[in-house]
Coordinates of C-alpha atoms in Angstrom, one line a residue:
Chain A
M659 CA -31.3 2.2 23.0
A660 CA -29.8 1.6 19.1
P661 CA -30.8 5.2 18.1
L662 CA -29.5 6.7 21.3
V663 CA -26.5 5.0 20.8
Q664 CA -26.1 6.0 16.9
R665 CA -26.4 9.7 17.9
S666 CA -24.3 9.7 20.5
G667 CA -21.1 8.1 18.0
D668 CA -22.6 10.9 15.5
A669 CA -22.5 13.6 18.3
V670 CA -18.7 12.5 19.3
F671 CA -17.4 12.3 15.7
A672 CA -18.8 15.8 15.1
N673 CA -16.7 17.1 18.3
V674 CA -13.3 15.3 17.7
E675 CA -10.4 16.7 15.0
R676 CA -10.9 15.0 12.0
V677 CA -8.2 14.4 9.4
N678 CA -8.8 13.6 5.5
A679 CA -9.6 9.9 5.3
E680 CA -7.6 9.6 2.1
L681 CA -4.4 10.3 4.2
F682 CA -5.2 7.7 6.6
T683 CA -5.9 5.1 3.9
L684 CA -2.6 5.8 2.3
T685 CA -0.9 6.2 5.4
Y686 CA -2.0 2.7 6.1
G687 CA -1.2 1.2 2.8
A688 CA 2.1 2.5 3.3
I689 CA 2.3 0.7 6.8
V690 CA 1.0 -3.0 4.9
R691 CA 3.4 -2.5 2.1
Q692 CA 6.8 -2.1 4.7
L693 CA 5.4 -5.2 6.4
L694 CA 5.0 -7.2 3.1
T695 CA 8.6 -5.6 2.2
D696 CA 10.1 -6.7 5.4
L697 CA 8.5 -10.3 6.6
E698 CA 7.6 -11.9 3.2
E699 CA 5.6 -14.2 4.5
V700 CA 1.7 -13.1 4.8
E701 CA 0.8 -15.2 8.2
E702 CA 3.8 -13.0 9.5
V703 CA 2.2 -9.7 8.2
N704 CA -1.1 -10.7 9.6
K705 CA 0.6 -11.5 12.8
Q706 CA 2.2 -8.3 12.9
L707 CA -0.9 -6.3 12.1
D708 CA -2.8 -7.8 14.7
Q709 CA 0.1 -6.8 17.2
M710 CA 0.0 -3.4 15.8
G711 CA -4.0 -3.0 16.2
Y712 CA -3.2 -4.5 20.0
N713 CA -0.5 -1.9 20.9
I714 CA -3.4 0.7 19.3
G715 CA -6.6 -0.6 21.0
I716 CA -4.9 -0.3 24.6
R717 CA -4.4 3.2 24.4
L718 CA -7.4 3.7 22.3
I719 CA -10.1 2.6 24.9
D720 CA -8.5 5.1 27.2
E721 CA -9.4 7.8 24.6
F722 CA -12.3 6.3 24.0
L723 CA -13.7 6.0 27.0
A724 CA -12.6 9.8 28.0
K725 CA -14.3 11.2 25.1
S726 CA -17.3 9.5 24.2
N727 CA -19.3 9.3 27.9
V728 CA -20.9 6.0 27.5
S729 CA -22.5 4.5 30.8
R730 CA -20.8 1.5 31.8
C731 CA -22.2 -1.5 29.7
V732 CA -24.1 -3.9 31.5
E733 CA -23.7 -7.2 29.2
F734 CA -21.7 -8.3 26.8
K735 CA -24.7 -7.1 23.9
E736 CA -24.3 -3.8 24.6
T737 CA -20.9 -3.9 24.6
A738 CA -20.6 -5.1 21.1
E739 CA -23.5 -2.4 20.2
V740 CA -21.2 0.6 21.8
I741 CA -18.2 -0.7 19.4
A742 CA -20.3 -1.0 16.5
K743 CA -22.0 2.5 17.0
V744 CA -20.1 4.9 18.8
G745 CA -16.1 3.2 18.5
F746 CA -16.3 2.9 14.7
K747 CA -18.0 5.8 14.2
M748 CA -15.7 8.2 16.6
F749 CA -12.3 7.0 15.2
L750 CA -13.2 5.9 11.7
G751 CA -16.4 7.7 10.8
V752 CA -18.3 4.6 10.0
T753 CA -21.0 2.4 11.8
A754 CA -20.9 -1.0 12.0
S755 CA -24.0 -3.2 12.7
V756 CA -23.8 -6.0 15.1
A757 CA -25.8 -9.5 14.1
N758 CA -25.6 -13.1 14.5
W759 CA -25.7 -13.4 18.1
D760 CA -25.0 -17.3 19.1
A761 CA -27.1 -18.8 21.6
D762 CA -25.3 -17.6 24.9
G763 CA -24.4 -14.1 23.7
A764 CA -21.2 -14.6 23.9
S765 CA -20.4 -14.4 20.3
C766 CA -21.3 -11.9 17.7
S767 CA -20.7 -10.2 14.3
L768 CA -19.3 -6.7 13.4
I769 CA -20.7 -5.9 10.0
L770 CA -18.8 -3.0 7.9
E771 CA -20.3 -1.9 4.9
D772 CA -18.0 0.9 4.2
N773 CA -14.0 0.8 5.1
P774 CA -11.9 3.7 5.0
L775 CA -8.8 1.4 5.3
V776 CA -9.4 -0.6 2.0
D777 CA -10.4 2.9 -0.3
F778 CA -8.1 1.9 -3.7
V779 CA -6.9 -1.6 -2.6
E780 CA -6.4 -4.4 -4.5
L781 CA -4.9 -7.8 -3.4
P782 CA -2.7 -8.9 -6.0
D783 CA -2.0 -13.2 -6.5
T784 CA 1.0 -13.4 -4.2
C785 CA -1.1 -12.0 -1.3
Q786 CA -4.5 -13.9 -1.1
G787 CA -3.9 -15.2 2.5
L788 CA -3.5 -11.3 3.6
Y789 CA -6.2 -10.4 6.0
Y790 CA -5.4 -6.3 5.1
C791 CA -7.7 -4.9 8.0
N792 CA -5.9 -7.2 10.2
I793 CA -5.5 -4.1 12.5
L794 CA -9.0 -3.6 13.3
S795 CA -9.1 -7.0 15.2
G796 CA -5.9 -6.0 17.1
V797 CA -7.5 -2.8 18.0
I798 CA -10.8 -4.1 18.9
R799 CA -9.2 -7.4 21.3
G800 CA -6.7 -4.5 22.8
A801 CA -9.3 -2.5 24.0
L802 CA -11.6 -4.9 25.1
E803 CA -9.0 -6.7 27.5
V804 CA -7.6 -3.3 29.1
V805 CA -11.8 -3.4 30.3
S806 CA -11.3 -6.9 31.4
M807 CA -12.6 -8.8 28.6
K808 CA -10.4 -11.2 27.2
T809 CA -11.8 -11.8 23.5
E810 CA -10.9 -13.6 20.1
V811 CA -11.5 -12.1 16.8
N812 CA -11.9 -13.2 13.6
W813 CA -12.4 -12.2 10.0
V814 CA -15.6 -14.2 8.7
R815 CA -15.8 -12.0 5.0
D816 CA -13.6 -9.9 3.5
M817 CA -14.3 -7.7 0.6
L818 CA -11.0 -7.4 -0.4
R819 CA -11.5 -11.6 -1.6
G820 CA -14.7 -11.2 -2.9
D821 CA -17.5 -10.8 0.0
D822 CA -20.0 -8.3 0.1
A823 CA -19.1 -7.0 3.2
Y824 CA -16.2 -6.9 6.2
E825 CA -17.6 -9.3 8.8
L826 CA -15.5 -9.7 12.4
R827 CA -16.4 -12.2 14.4
V828 CA -15.9 -11.1 17.9
K829 CA -16.6 -14.1 20.9
L830 CA -16.1 -13.4 24.5
L831 CA -14.0 -15.9 26.1
K832 CA -13.8 -14.5 29.7
Q833 CA -14.5 -11.6 31.9
V834 CA -11.5 -11.2 34.3
P835 CA -12.0 -9.8 37.4
E836 CA -10.4 -6.2 37.8
E837 CA -7.3 -6.5 40.3
Y838 CA -6.2 -3.5 42.1
P839 CA -2.3 -3.4 41.5
Y840 CA -1.4 -3.2 45.4
K841 CA -2.9 -4.6 48.3
D842 CA -5.1 -3.2 50.8
D843 CA -2.9 -3.2 53.6
E844 CA -0.1 -2.2 52.5
Chain B
M1011 CA -21.5 -14.5 -7.1
I1012 CA -21.5 -11.0 -8.4
G1013 CA -24.5 -8.4 -8.2
V1014 CA -25.3 -10.1 -5.0
G1015 CA -26.5 -8.7 -1.9
K1016 CA -27.2 -4.8 -1.3
V1017 CA -23.9 -3.6 -2.4
K1018 CA -22.7 -4.1 -5.9
Q1019 CA -19.9 -5.9 -6.5
Y1020 CA -16.8 -4.8 -8.6
T1021 CA -14.4 -7.3 -9.8
N1022 CA -11.8 -4.6 -10.6
V1023 CA -11.0 -2.0 -7.9
L1024 CA -10.3 0.2 -11.1
D1025 CA -14.1 0.0 -12.1
K1026 CA -15.1 1.3 -8.6
P1027 CA -16.5 4.9 -8.6
L1028 CA -13.7 7.4 -7.1
S1029 CA -14.8 8.4 -4.0
K1030 CA -15.2 13.0 -3.7
G1031 CA -12.4 12.7 -0.9
K1032 CA -14.6 14.1 1.7
Q1033 CA -14.7 11.4 3.8
E1034 CA -13.0 11.8 7.5
V1035 CA -11.1 9.5 10.0
S1036 CA -10.4 11.1 13.7
L1037 CA -7.0 12.9 14.1
S1038 CA -6.8 10.7 17.0
A1039 CA -7.1 7.1 14.3
F1040 CA -4.2 8.9 12.5
A1041 CA -1.9 9.5 15.0
F1042 CA -2.2 5.8 16.8
L1043 CA -1.5 4.6 13.4
F1044 CA 1.1 6.9 12.5
S1045 CA 2.8 6.1 16.1
E1046 CA 2.7 2.5 15.1
L1047 CA 4.3 3.2 12.0
V1048 CA 7.0 4.9 13.9
Q1049 CA 7.4 2.2 16.3
Y1050 CA 7.5 -0.7 14.2
N1051 CA 10.1 1.5 11.9
Q1052 CA 12.3 1.8 15.4
T1053 CA 12.4 -2.0 16.2
Q1054 CA 13.9 -2.6 12.3
V1055 CA 16.8 -0.3 12.6
D1056 CA 19.9 0.5 14.4
N1057 CA 20.3 4.4 14.1
I1058 CA 18.5 7.3 13.6
A1059 CA 19.6 8.0 10.2
E1060 CA 17.9 4.8 8.9
L1061 CA 14.7 5.4 10.8
E1062 CA 14.6 8.8 8.5
R1063 CA 15.1 7.0 5.5
R1064 CA 12.3 4.4 6.1
L1065 CA 9.7 6.7 7.3
E1066 CA 10.7 8.8 3.5
D1067 CA 10.5 5.5 2.2
A1068 CA 6.9 5.0 3.4
G1069 CA 5.8 8.4 2.9
Y1070 CA 7.6 8.4 -0.7
G1071 CA 4.5 5.5 -1.6
V1072 CA 2.0 7.8 -0.4
G1073 CA 3.0 11.0 -2.3
V1074 CA 3.2 9.4 -5.7
R1075 CA -0.5 8.1 -5.2
V1076 CA -1.4 11.5 -3.7
L1077 CA -0.4 12.9 -7.1
E1078 CA -2.4 10.4 -9.6
L1079 CA -5.2 10.9 -7.4
L1080 CA -5.2 14.8 -7.6
C1081 CA -4.4 15.0 -10.9
H1082 CA -7.6 13.0 -12.0
R1083 CA -9.8 14.1 -9.7
D1084 CA -8.9 17.8 -9.2
K1085 CA -7.4 18.9 -12.2
G1086 CA -8.8 17.0 -14.9
N1087 CA -5.8 14.8 -15.9
R1088 CA -3.3 17.9 -16.5
R1089 CA -0.2 18.0 -15.4
E1090 CA 2.8 20.3 -14.3
T1091 CA 5.1 21.2 -16.5
R1092 CA 6.8 24.1 -14.7
L1093 CA 8.7 24.1 -11.7
L1094 CA 6.6 27.0 -10.0
G1095 CA 3.7 25.2 -10.9
I1096 CA 4.4 22.3 -9.3
L1097 CA 5.8 23.9 -6.5
S1098 CA 2.4 25.8 -5.7
F1099 CA 0.7 22.7 -6.2
V1100 CA 2.6 20.9 -3.6
H1101 CA 2.1 23.8 -1.1
S1102 CA -1.6 24.6 -1.9
T1103 CA -3.6 21.6 -3.1
V1104 CA -1.7 18.9 -1.8
W1105 CA -1.3 20.5 1.6
K1106 CA -5.1 21.1 1.6
V1107 CA -6.0 17.6 0.7
L1108 CA -3.9 15.9 3.0
F1109 CA -3.7 18.4 6.2
G1110 CA -6.7 20.3 5.7
K1111 CA -5.1 23.7 5.1
V1112 CA -2.4 25.1 3.0
A1113 CA 1.1 25.4 4.0
D1114 CA 2.4 28.5 5.8
S1115 CA 4.9 29.2 3.6
L1116 CA 6.8 28.6 0.7
E1117 CA 10.4 30.4 0.0
K1118 CA 13.2 30.0 -2.5
G1119 CA 16.6 29.0 -1.0
T1120 CA 19.7 32.0 -0.9
E1121 CA 22.3 30.2 -0.9
H1122 CA 21.2 27.8 -3.6
E1123 CA 19.7 28.4 -7.1
D1124 CA 17.8 24.7 -6.8
E1125 CA 16.6 25.0 -3.4
Y1126 CA 12.7 25.6 -1.7
M1127 CA 11.4 25.5 1.6
I1128 CA 8.1 24.7 2.7
S1129 CA 7.5 25.8 6.2
E1130 CA 4.9 24.9 8.8
K1131 CA 4.3 25.9 12.1
E1132 CA 3.6 22.2 13.5
L1133 CA 2.9 19.4 11.2
L1134 CA 0.3 17.5 11.6
V1135 CA 2.3 14.0 12.1
N1136 CA 4.0 15.2 14.5
R1137 CA 1.3 16.4 16.7
F1138 CA 1.5 13.9 19.5
I1139 CA 5.3 12.9 19.2
S1140 CA 7.9 14.6 21.3
I1141 CA 11.6 13.8 20.7
P1142 CA 13.6 12.5 23.2
K1143 CA 16.8 14.3 23.5
D1144 CA 19.0 11.6 22.6
M1145 CA 17.4 11.2 19.4
G1146 CA 19.0 14.8 18.4
T1147 CA 17.8 16.0 15.2
F1148 CA 15.3 13.3 14.7
N1149 CA 12.5 14.3 12.8
C1150 CA 9.2 12.1 12.0
G1151 CA 8.3 14.9 9.3
A1152 CA 10.5 12.6 7.2
F1153 CA 7.6 11.2 6.8
V1154 CA 6.3 14.3 4.9
A1155 CA 9.2 14.8 3.5
G1156 CA 8.7 11.3 1.7
I1157 CA 5.5 12.3 0.6
V1158 CA 6.6 15.6 -1.1
R1159 CA 9.3 13.6 -2.6
G1160 CA 7.4 11.1 -4.1
V1161 CA 5.2 13.9 -5.6
L1162 CA 7.9 16.0 -7.2
D1163 CA 9.5 12.7 -8.5
S1164 CA 6.4 11.0 -10.2
A1165 CA 5.6 14.8 -11.8
G1166 CA 9.2 14.6 -13.4
F1167 CA 10.9 17.1 -10.8
P1168 CA 13.3 14.6 -9.5
A1169 CA 14.8 16.5 -5.8
T1170 CA 16.1 15.1 -2.5
V1171 CA 13.4 16.4 0.1
S1172 CA 14.3 16.5 4.0
A1173 CA 12.3 17.9 6.8
H1174 CA 14.2 20.1 9.8
F1175 CA 13.3 21.7 12.8
V1176 CA 13.9 25.8 12.6
P1177 CA 13.7 27.1 16.1
M1178 CA 11.8 30.0 16.6
E1179 CA 12.6 33.1 19.0
G1180 CA 9.3 33.3 21.5
Q1181 CA 8.0 29.9 20.3
Q1182 CA 8.0 26.8 22.6
R1183 CA 8.2 24.5 19.8
P1184 CA 10.1 24.7 16.8
R1185 CA 8.8 25.4 13.6
T1186 CA 9.4 22.6 10.7
T1187 CA 10.9 23.0 7.3
I1188 CA 10.5 20.8 4.4
L1189 CA 13.5 21.4 2.6
I1190 CA 13.5 20.7 -1.3
K1191 CA 16.6 20.4 -3.6
F1192 CA 15.9 19.8 -7.1
A1193 CA 18.4 17.2 -8.8
E1194 CA 19.2 18.0 -12.3
E1195 CA 21.9 16.2 -14.0
D1196 CA 23.1 18.3 -16.6
G1197 CA 23.0 22.0 -15.4
N1198 CA 20.3 23.6 -12.9
L1199 CA 16.9 23.7 -13.2
A1200 CA 16.7 27.7 -14.5
Q1201 CA 17.8 26.4 -17.7
R1202 CA 15.5 23.9 -18.1
E1203 CA 13.1 26.4 -17.5
R1204 CA 14.4 29.0 -20.3
E1205 CA 14.3 26.4 -22.8
I1206 CA 10.6 25.4 -22.0
C1207 CA 10.2 29.4 -22.5
A1208 CA 12.1 29.7 -25.4
K1209 CA 10.5 26.6 -26.5
N1210 CA 6.8 28.5 -26.2
A1211 CA 7.6 31.4 -27.5
A1212 CA 9.2 29.9 -31.0
F1213 CA 5.7 28.0 -31.4
M1214 CA 4.1 31.4 -31.2
W1215 CA 6.6 32.8 -33.4
I1216 CA 5.7 30.1 -36.2
Y1217 CA 2.0 30.5 -35.6
F1218 CA 1.3 34.0 -36.0
R1219 CA 3.9 34.1 -39.1
R1220 CA 1.9 32.0 -41.2
K1221 CA -1.4 33.3 -40.0
C1222 CA -1.1 37.2 -40.1
G1223 CA 1.3 37.6 -42.6
P1224 CA 4.0 40.2 -43.0
A1225 CA 2.5 43.2 -42.3
L1226 CA 2.5 42.5 -38.8
L1227 CA 6.1 41.8 -38.0
S1228 CA 6.6 45.2 -36.4
F1229 CA 3.6 43.8 -33.8
Q1230 CA 5.0 40.4 -33.7
G1231 CA 7.7 40.8 -30.7
R1232 CA 4.8 41.8 -28.3
V1233 CA 2.2 39.2 -29.0
V1234 CA 4.6 36.6 -29.2
L1235 CA 5.6 37.3 -25.5
F1236 CA 2.1 38.0 -24.6
S1237 CA 0.6 34.4 -25.7
A1238 CA 4.0 32.8 -24.5
R1239 CA 3.0 34.3 -20.8
T1240 CA -0.9 32.9 -21.0
N1241 CA 0.5 30.3 -22.4
G1242 CA -3.0 28.8 -24.1
L1243 CA -3.8 28.7 -27.9
S1244 CA -7.1 30.6 -27.6
A1245 CA -5.3 33.8 -26.1
A1246 CA -3.5 34.0 -29.3
R1247 CA -6.1 33.2 -31.1
M1248 CA -8.0 36.1 -29.6
R1249 CA -5.1 38.0 -30.2
E1250 CA -5.1 37.1 -33.9
R1251 CA -8.7 38.5 -34.0
D1252 CA -7.4 41.9 -33.0
L1253 CA -4.5 42.2 -35.1
H1254 CA -6.8 41.5 -38.2
I1255 CA -9.3 44.2 -37.2
M1256 CA -6.4 46.8 -37.0
C1257 CA -4.7 45.4 -40.7

């Protein structure tokens, strides 16, 4: 299962239009710099980045489903694999790995070794509480919410804070059944 | 702990090896990110001019860093000192690295001495953006104008840069022009260019007078001009060898 998903991720990435990762990195840096100047509080910036990520995620999921041709995921384990291998590859050009499943399969870690958002970045002492890549947690949360999964996404490890990789903890809170926006008898 | 785990730990980001610049992300990832940048700035301003200024400021930071990165990686730490040099650097190298292709055209303005224009049929940043009618002449290319201004400013050529839509006949979408207006406090830029030329010529003149002696006085005029154009001491030395043989 896993190698097949990985190969489809590579295939999709080869088919989408691509831009230089440095433009992406530097634009993201410009965004974070603007937020820091405007909001000044590191916690506020974290929240704003998460919100921006959420806004991106709710639209990104449409493009993901349209271009990647993945079949419907049966359980959360599959969802996590698809996000890590196809989702990340398709948009960021890097794959993540899934690990640390908890007992009931509702919570896992996505581990990123390579992250195009953080090239050339170093956190100064004044911003030590900043989750620089918090936009990613918002994207995942937003994307999963549109496909009826309410999740909570947190950072466990962050290379900019001295750890050895980026680790996101994704926890499935509940599956919301799909609601039709109109009544049947109208 | 440093050095534990698969990836080598670097305490300082400056110790990390510089990437080759070949890594790619999808265009849609960039488009989403840029749209969030514009949307966030829209909430922070009251009018169009302010929005353009903020986008330009965001681009300025990108431009400064792009110049540093490219000068170090692609040009071996040499910096451009001539106006046309820096303009063609922006038009070809910067555009190629950031947008994957060189800009469509680089033109000199006809009305003013210090105005130049880089044109592009459709800026990458504007691919998925449509401007509502009530926003008038607003152009998200202000971000790219900011990038260009950042590059020029940190290279020592302060300028005002703006992005404009220019409607073209027969085309549905207007092309975008980045207008660069160089700022020179005392006089114009052409004067500075002439001074640089004169300084180069004077240097070559002194070098040759010392090396070749008065016998070659009649050749000096042509030699000096040739060396000033090639702008390299090795070329001047070659010329000197030829002249010695002739003597």
